[in-house]
PDB file of C-alpha atoms in Angstrom:
ATOM      1  CA  UNK A   1      88.929 193.152  60.120  1.00 49.00           C
ATOM      2  CA  UNK A   2      90.067 189.858  58.538  1.00 49.00           C
ATOM      3  CA  UNK A   3      90.766 190.079  54.790  1.00 46.00           C
ATOM      4  CA  UNK A   4      88.853 187.971  52.337  1.00 49.00           C
ATOM      5  CA  UNK A   5      91.918 185.849  51.505  1.00 48.00           C
ATOM      6  CA  UNK A   6      92.534 185.240  55.179  1.00 47.00           C
ATOM      7  CA  UNK A   7      88.947 184.030  55.661  1.00 45.00           C
ATOM      8  CA  UNK A   8      89.332 181.633  52.741  1.00 46.00           C
ATOM      9  CA  UNK A   9      92.484 180.102  54.303  1.00 50.00           C
ATOM     10  CA  UNK A  10      90.760 179.559  57.668  1.00 45.00           C
ATOM     11  CA  UNK A  11      87.709 177.939  56.021  1.00 46.00           C
ATOM     12  CA  UNK A  12      89.957 175.598  54.046  1.00 49.00           C
ATOM     13  CA  UNK A  13      91.784 174.539  57.181  1.00 46.00           C
ATOM     14  CA  UNK A  14      88.487 173.756  58.949  1.00 45.00           C
ATOM     15  CA  UNK A  15      87.354 171.567  56.041  1.00 42.00           C
ATOM     16  CA  UNK A  16      90.608 169.594  56.149  1.00 42.00           C
ATOM     17  CA  UNK A  17      90.356 169.050  59.933  1.00 42.00           C
ATOM     18  CA  UNK A  18      86.778 167.831  59.608  1.00 46.00           C
ATOM     19  CA  UNK A  19      87.739 165.331  56.968  1.00 43.00           C
ATOM     20  CA  UNK A  20      90.598 163.957  59.108  1.00 41.00           C
ATOM     21  CA  UNK A  21      88.325 163.602  62.125  1.00 42.00           C
ATOM     22  CA  UNK A  22      85.805 161.709  60.016  1.00 42.00           C
ATOM     23  CA  UNK A  23      88.482 159.332  58.693  1.00 41.00           C
ATOM     24  CA  UNK A  24      89.751 158.604  62.188  1.00 43.00           C
ATOM     25  CA  UNK A  25      86.328 157.572  63.417  1.00 40.00           C
ATOM     26  CA  UNK A  26      85.755 155.180  60.513  1.00 39.00           C
ATOM     27  CA  UNK A  27      89.200 153.639  60.955  1.00 39.00           C
ATOM     28  CA  UNK A  28      88.585 152.991  64.643  1.00 39.00           C
ATOM     29  CA  UNK A  29      85.306 151.296  63.879  1.00 38.00           C
ATOM     30  CA  UNK A  30      86.792 149.101  61.183  1.00 39.00           C
ATOM     31  CA  UNK A  31      89.765 147.972  63.291  1.00 41.00           C
ATOM     32  CA  UNK A  32      87.745 146.957  66.382  1.00 38.00           C
ATOM     33  CA  UNK A  33      87.245 143.111  66.524  1.00 39.00           C
ATOM     34  CA  UNK A  34      83.718 141.792  66.095  1.00 35.00           C
ATOM     35  CA  UNK A  35      82.357 140.080  69.285  1.00 36.00           C
ATOM     36  CA  UNK A  36      79.303 138.059  68.516  1.00 35.00           C
ATOM     37  CA  UNK A  37      77.071 137.210  71.467  1.00 35.00           C
ATOM     38  CA  UNK A  38      77.514 133.804  73.111  1.00 34.00           C
ATOM     39  CA  UNK A  39      74.154 132.630  71.816  1.00 32.00           C
ATOM     40  CA  UNK A  40      75.062 132.975  68.149  1.00 33.00           C
ATOM     41  CA  UNK A  41      74.936 129.651  66.312  1.00 35.00           C
ATOM     42  CA  UNK A  42      73.296 127.707  69.234  1.00 34.00           C
ATOM     43  CA  UNK A  43      69.901 126.138  69.177  1.00 34.00           C
ATOM     44  CA  UNK A  44      67.644 126.249  72.192  1.00 34.00           C
ATOM     45  CA  UNK A  45      68.960 124.085  75.009  1.00 37.00           C
ATOM     46  CA  UNK A  46      72.414 123.576  73.430  1.00 37.00           C
ATOM     47  CA  UNK A  47      75.440 123.886  75.709  1.00 34.00           C
ATOM     48  CA  UNK A  48      78.994 124.885  74.888  1.00 34.00           C
ATOM     49  CA  UNK A  49      81.246 121.946  74.115  1.00 31.00           C
ATOM     50  CA  UNK A  50      82.560 120.374  77.317  1.00 31.00           C
ATOM     51  CA  UNK A  51      79.931 121.924  79.549  1.00 32.00           C
ATOM     52  CA  UNK A  52      77.495 119.795  81.557  1.00 29.00           C
ATOM     53  CA  UNK A  53      73.920 120.999  81.165  1.00 31.00           C
ATOM     54  CA  UNK A  54      72.004 121.392  84.392  1.00 31.00           C
ATOM     55  CA  UNK A  55      69.040 119.137  85.058  1.00 32.00           C
ATOM     56  CA  UNK A  56      66.707 122.128  85.021  1.00 34.00           C
ATOM     57  CA  UNK A  57      67.924 123.297  81.603  1.00 34.00           C
ATOM     58  CA  UNK A  58      67.500 119.950  79.895  1.00 34.00           C
ATOM     59  CA  UNK A  59      64.230 119.154  78.226  1.00 35.00           C
ATOM     60  CA  UNK A  60      62.332 116.073  79.452  1.00 33.00           C
ATOM     61  CA  UNK A  61      63.388 114.136  76.336  1.00 33.00           C
ATOM     62  CA  UNK A  62      67.080 114.846  77.062  1.00 35.00           C
ATOM     63  CA  UNK A  63      67.021 113.437  80.619  1.00 33.00           C
ATOM     64  CA  UNK A  64      67.787 109.853  81.531  1.00 32.00           C
ATOM     65  CA  UNK A  65      64.577 107.803  81.755  1.00 30.00           C
ATOM     66  CA  UNK A  66      63.362 106.657  85.171  1.00 29.00           C
ATOM     67  CA  UNK A  67      63.765 102.896  85.641  1.00 29.00           C
ATOM     68  CA  UNK A  68      60.549 101.270  86.784  1.00 28.00           C
ATOM     69  CA  UNK A  69      59.417  97.707  87.360  1.00 28.00           C
ATOM     70  CA  UNK A  70      62.509  96.672  89.292  1.00 33.00           C
ATOM     71  CA  UNK A  71      61.756  93.989  91.907  1.00 38.00           C
ATOM     72  CA  UNK A  72      62.633  94.755  95.500  1.00 42.00           C
ATOM     73  CA  UNK A  73      63.419  91.383  97.135  1.00 59.00           C
ATOM     74  CA  UNK A  74      63.194  92.781 100.674  1.00 58.00           C
ATOM     75  CA  UNK A  75      59.661  93.995  99.917  1.00 61.00           C
ATOM     76  CA  UNK A  76      58.441  90.719  98.365  1.00 92.00           C
ATOM     77  CA  UNK A  77      60.028  88.135 100.647  1.00 94.00           C
ATOM     78  CA  UNK A  78      58.170  86.727 103.641  1.00 97.00           C
ATOM     79  CA  UNK A  79      59.176  88.269 106.963  1.00 97.00           C
ATOM     80  CA  UNK A  80      59.148  86.445 110.290  1.00 97.00           C
ATOM     81  CA  UNK A  81      56.061  88.261 111.563  1.00 97.00           C
ATOM     82  CA  UNK A  82      54.115  87.072 108.497  1.00 97.00           C
ATOM     83  CA  UNK A  83      54.807  83.380 109.082  1.00 98.00           C
ATOM     84  CA  UNK A  84      54.012  80.587 111.477  1.00 98.00           C
ATOM     85  CA  UNK A  85      56.240  77.522 111.952  1.00 98.00           C
ATOM     86  CA  UNK A  86      55.468  73.923 112.788  1.00 98.00           C
ATOM     87  CA  UNK A  87      57.197  70.542 112.815  1.00 97.00           C
ATOM     88  CA  UNK A  88      55.319  67.767 111.054  1.00 95.00           C
ATOM     89  CA  UNK A  89      55.091  64.098 111.908  1.00 93.00           C
ATOM     90  CA  UNK A  90      58.300  62.087 111.925  1.00 92.00           C
ATOM     91  CA  UNK A  91      58.931  59.936 108.885  1.00 87.00           C
ATOM     92  CA  UNK A  92      61.302  57.173 110.057  1.00 81.00           C
ATOM     93  CA  UNK A  93      63.840  55.804 107.606  1.00 77.00           C
ATOM     94  CA  UNK A  94      66.617  53.245 107.779  1.00 78.00           C
ATOM     95  CA  UNK A  95      68.357  54.483 110.928  1.00 85.00           C
ATOM     96  CA  UNK A  96      67.121  58.010 110.188  1.00 89.00           C
ATOM     97  CA  UNK A  97      64.611  60.412 111.672  1.00 93.00           C
ATOM     98  CA  UNK A  98      63.045  62.822 109.190  1.00 95.00           C
ATOM     99  CA  UNK A  99      60.785  65.770 109.990  1.00 97.00           C
ATOM    100  CA  UNK A 100      59.176  68.406 107.766  1.00 97.00           C
ATOM    101  CA  UNK A 101      59.716  71.939 109.094  1.00 98.00           C
ATOM    102  CA  UNK A 102      56.763  73.908 107.758  1.00 98.00           C
ATOM    103  CA  UNK A 103      56.463  77.673 107.270  1.00 98.00           C
ATOM    104  CA  UNK A 104      52.963  79.022 106.552  1.00 98.00           C
ATOM    105  CA  UNK A 105      52.045  82.485 105.309  1.00 98.00           C
ATOM    106  CA  UNK A 106      49.639  83.933 107.887  1.00 98.00           C
ATOM    107  CA  UNK A 107      49.652  87.447 106.427  1.00 97.00           C
ATOM    108  CA  UNK A 108      47.154  89.021 104.018  1.00 96.00           C
ATOM    109  CA  UNK A 109      49.666  89.437 101.180  1.00 96.00           C
ATOM    110  CA  UNK A 110      51.558  87.133  98.838  1.00 97.00           C
ATOM    111  CA  UNK A 111      55.263  86.786  99.665  1.00 97.00           C
ATOM    112  CA  UNK A 112      58.231  84.590  98.771  1.00 97.00           C
ATOM    113  CA  UNK A 113      60.774  82.286 100.402  1.00 97.00           C
ATOM    114  CA  UNK A 114      64.069  81.269  98.827  1.00 96.00           C
ATOM    115  CA  UNK A 115      66.718  78.822 100.018  1.00 95.00           C
ATOM    116  CA  UNK A 116      67.179  77.301 103.436  1.00 96.00           C
ATOM    117  CA  UNK A 117      65.601  78.181 106.763  1.00 97.00           C
ATOM    118  CA  UNK A 118      67.762  78.418 109.849  1.00 96.00           C
ATOM    119  CA  UNK A 119      67.211  75.897 112.639  1.00 97.00           C
ATOM    120  CA  UNK A 120      68.588  75.336 116.144  1.00 97.00           C
ATOM    121  CA  UNK A 121      67.636  73.122 119.066  1.00 97.00           C
ATOM    122  CA  UNK A 122      67.612  74.941 122.416  1.00 97.00           C
ATOM    123  CA  UNK A 123      66.958  73.872 126.003  1.00 97.00           C
ATOM    124  CA  UNK A 124      64.517  75.434 128.458  1.00 96.00           C
ATOM    125  CA  UNK A 125      67.066  78.152 129.287  1.00 96.00           C
ATOM    126  CA  UNK A 126      67.445  79.068 125.604  1.00 95.00           C
ATOM    127  CA  UNK A 127      70.944  77.560 125.269  1.00 96.00           C
ATOM    128  CA  UNK A 128      71.691  75.904 121.945  1.00 96.00           C
ATOM    129  CA  UNK A 129      72.134  72.138 121.945  1.00 95.00           C
ATOM    130  CA  UNK A 130      74.602  70.807 119.395  1.00 93.00           C
ATOM    131  CA  UNK A 131      75.874  72.471 116.235  1.00 91.00           C
ATOM    132  CA  UNK A 132      73.930  74.314 113.581  1.00 92.00           C
ATOM    133  CA  UNK A 133      72.378  71.960 111.015  1.00 94.00           C
ATOM    134  CA  UNK A 134      74.307  71.318 107.814  1.00 94.00           C
ATOM    135  CA  UNK A 135      72.726  72.155 104.464  1.00 94.00           C
ATOM    136  CA  UNK A 136      72.026  69.276 102.126  1.00 93.00           C
ATOM    137  CA  UNK A 137      73.114  70.282  98.598  1.00 90.00           C
ATOM    138  CA  UNK A 138      70.161  71.109  96.374  1.00 84.00           C
ATOM    139  CA  UNK A 139      68.975  73.669  93.875  1.00 87.00           C
ATOM    140  CA  UNK A 140      67.192  76.478  95.707  1.00 90.00           C
ATOM    141  CA  UNK A 141      64.079  77.862  94.050  1.00 89.00           C
ATOM    142  CA  UNK A 142      61.859  80.768  94.985  1.00 94.00           C
ATOM    143  CA  UNK A 143      58.616  79.571  96.562  1.00 96.00           C
ATOM    144  CA  UNK A 144      55.677  81.963  96.250  1.00 96.00           C
ATOM    145  CA  UNK A 145      53.211  81.790  99.122  1.00 97.00           C
ATOM    146  CA  UNK A 146      49.729  83.228  98.817  1.00 97.00           C
ATOM    147  CA  UNK A 147      47.982  83.831 102.145  1.00 97.00           C
ATOM    148  CA  UNK A 148      47.513  80.433 103.815  1.00 97.00           C
ATOM    149  CA  UNK A 149      50.086  78.605 101.648  1.00 97.00           C
ATOM    150  CA  UNK A 150      53.036  76.689 103.101  1.00 98.00           C
ATOM    151  CA  UNK A 151      56.584  75.658 102.262  1.00 98.00           C
ATOM    152  CA  UNK A 152      58.632  72.986 103.966  1.00 98.00           C
ATOM    153  CA  UNK A 153      62.250  71.927 104.477  1.00 97.00           C
ATOM    154  CA  UNK A 154      63.410  68.497 105.575  1.00 97.00           C
ATOM    155  CA  UNK A 155      65.150  68.150 108.968  1.00 97.00           C
ATOM    156  CA  UNK A 156      67.073  64.887 109.251  1.00 95.00           C
ATOM    157  CA  UNK A 157      69.455  63.197 111.682  1.00 94.00           C
ATOM    158  CA  UNK A 158      70.646  59.696 112.458  1.00 92.00           C
ATOM    159  CA  UNK A 159      68.750  57.816 115.135  1.00 88.00           C
ATOM    160  CA  UNK A 160      70.829  58.214 118.308  1.00 81.00           C
ATOM    161  CA  UNK A 161      70.169  54.577 119.237  1.00 79.00           C
ATOM    162  CA  UNK A 162      71.901  53.540 116.020  1.00 82.00           C
ATOM    163  CA  UNK A 163      74.634  56.174 115.757  1.00 83.00           C
ATOM    164  CA  UNK A 164      75.719  56.113 119.400  1.00 83.00           C
ATOM    165  CA  UNK A 165      75.921  59.934 119.503  1.00 88.00           C
ATOM    166  CA  UNK A 166      75.461  61.740 122.813  1.00 92.00           C
ATOM    167  CA  UNK A 167      71.957  63.165 123.054  1.00 93.00           C
ATOM    168  CA  UNK A 168      69.912  65.837 124.761  1.00 95.00           C
ATOM    169  CA  UNK A 169      66.202  66.603 124.738  1.00 96.00           C
ATOM    170  CA  UNK A 170      65.410  70.100 123.428  1.00 97.00           C
ATOM    171  CA  UNK A 171      62.581  72.240 124.700  1.00 98.00           C
ATOM    172  CA  UNK A 172      62.251  74.225 121.466  1.00 98.00           C
ATOM    173  CA  UNK A 173      63.264  74.247 117.833  1.00 98.00           C
ATOM    174  CA  UNK A 174      64.061  77.762 116.635  1.00 98.00           C
ATOM    175  CA  UNK A 175      63.188  78.250 112.959  1.00 98.00           C
ATOM    176  CA  UNK A 176      64.425  81.349 111.138  1.00 97.00           C
ATOM    177  CA  UNK A 177      62.974  82.150 107.696  1.00 97.00           C
ATOM    178  CA  UNK A 178      65.514  82.815 104.910  1.00 96.00           C
ATOM    179  CA  UNK A 179      67.171  86.257 105.075  1.00 95.00           C
ATOM    180  CA  UNK A 180      65.514  87.063 108.408  1.00 96.00           C
ATOM    181  CA  UNK A 181      67.089  87.496 111.851  1.00 95.00           C
ATOM    182  CA  UNK A 182      64.205  86.804 114.216  1.00 96.00           C
ATOM    183  CA  UNK A 183      63.297  83.117 114.721  1.00 97.00           C
ATOM    184  CA  UNK A 184      59.976  81.416 115.298  1.00 98.00           C
ATOM    185  CA  UNK A 185      59.731  79.100 118.331  1.00 97.00           C
ATOM    186  CA  UNK A 186      58.291  75.619 117.876  1.00 98.00           C
ATOM    187  CA  UNK A 187      57.895  73.335 120.914  1.00 97.00           C
ATOM    188  CA  UNK A 188      59.916  70.164 120.361  1.00 97.00           C
ATOM    189  CA  UNK A 189      58.020  66.996 121.300  1.00 95.00           C
ATOM    190  CA  UNK A 190      59.971  64.362 119.348  1.00 94.00           C
ATOM    191  CA  UNK A 191      62.406  63.318 122.078  1.00 93.00           C
ATOM    192  CA  UNK A 192      66.190  63.253 122.186  1.00 93.00           C
ATOM    193  CA  UNK A 193      68.382  64.575 119.405  1.00 94.00           C
ATOM    194  CA  UNK A 194      72.106  64.030 118.753  1.00 93.00           C
ATOM    195  CA  UNK A 195      74.298  66.851 120.074  1.00 93.00           C
ATOM    196  CA  UNK A 196      77.868  65.533 119.976  1.00 90.00           C
ATOM    197  CA  UNK A 197      80.010  62.563 119.008  1.00 81.00           C
ATOM    198  CA  UNK A 198      80.072  60.536 115.818  1.00 73.00           C
ATOM    199  CA  UNK A 199      77.105  60.880 113.483  1.00 78.00           C
ATOM    200  CA  UNK A 200      75.694  63.771 115.466  1.00 85.00           C
ATOM    201  CA  UNK A 201      75.129  66.022 112.465  1.00 91.00           C
ATOM    202  CA  UNK A 202      71.679  67.367 111.692  1.00 94.00           C
ATOM    203  CA  UNK A 203      70.794  68.186 108.067  1.00 96.00           C
ATOM    204  CA  UNK A 204      68.394  70.609 106.379  1.00 96.00           C
ATOM    205  CA  UNK A 205      67.088  70.669 102.821  1.00 96.00           C
ATOM    206  CA  UNK A 206      65.988  73.666 100.733  1.00 96.00           C
ATOM    207  CA  UNK A 207      62.443  74.947 101.026  1.00 97.00           C
ATOM    208  CA  UNK A 208      59.865  73.651  98.579  1.00 96.00           C
ATOM    209  CA  UNK A 209      56.123  74.167  98.173  1.00 97.00           C
ATOM    210  CA  UNK A 210      53.695  72.257 100.366  1.00 96.00           C
ATOM    211  CA  UNK A 211      53.590  71.009 103.934  1.00 93.00           C
ATOM    212  CA  UNK A 212      55.711  67.887 103.669  1.00 89.00           C
ATOM    213  CA  UNK A 213      56.160  64.579 101.859  1.00 84.00           C
TER     214      UNK A 213
END
């Protein structure tokens, strides 16, 4: 049987060990670094510096605004299928032959033309006669055509009897609206045109409102 003094020594030792164990736990807790969560200090929707927020995370006010009201020229311009072409009456000048080439909006919508039409004389086999017309310098303006409205460009060349150029008689004048690829066919009934030699050039003016001078 353990003596009373012996029991007192064992109890004292147990108290000391308990105190040491308690101190060790507190020390370990104090020395461990604090790790705040990643959300500390951030407001809703805020991203870490240098990060790119996803589109889904951004609020509607943070996203780039949608641009509206931008004009689409390919949607507003007149296309070949929406036009008819004609050649007006010759207006003779001093050694010149002048014709209005008229484009009319035959569609049910309003559309626009800007600049020069294309033009080419061709024979019955579809072969081009002479060079492409040259463009007469002039300020191009956008012509707005409501359904039924027309625009015209001047087609001019020197009278072959005066210029002495070699001539040919076309079957058709091909007229291509600005920025289009498909031409409109207009029967040519105004006789011979210059196709080579001196003064054989043919000239075109920019489109303007109306059906001719």
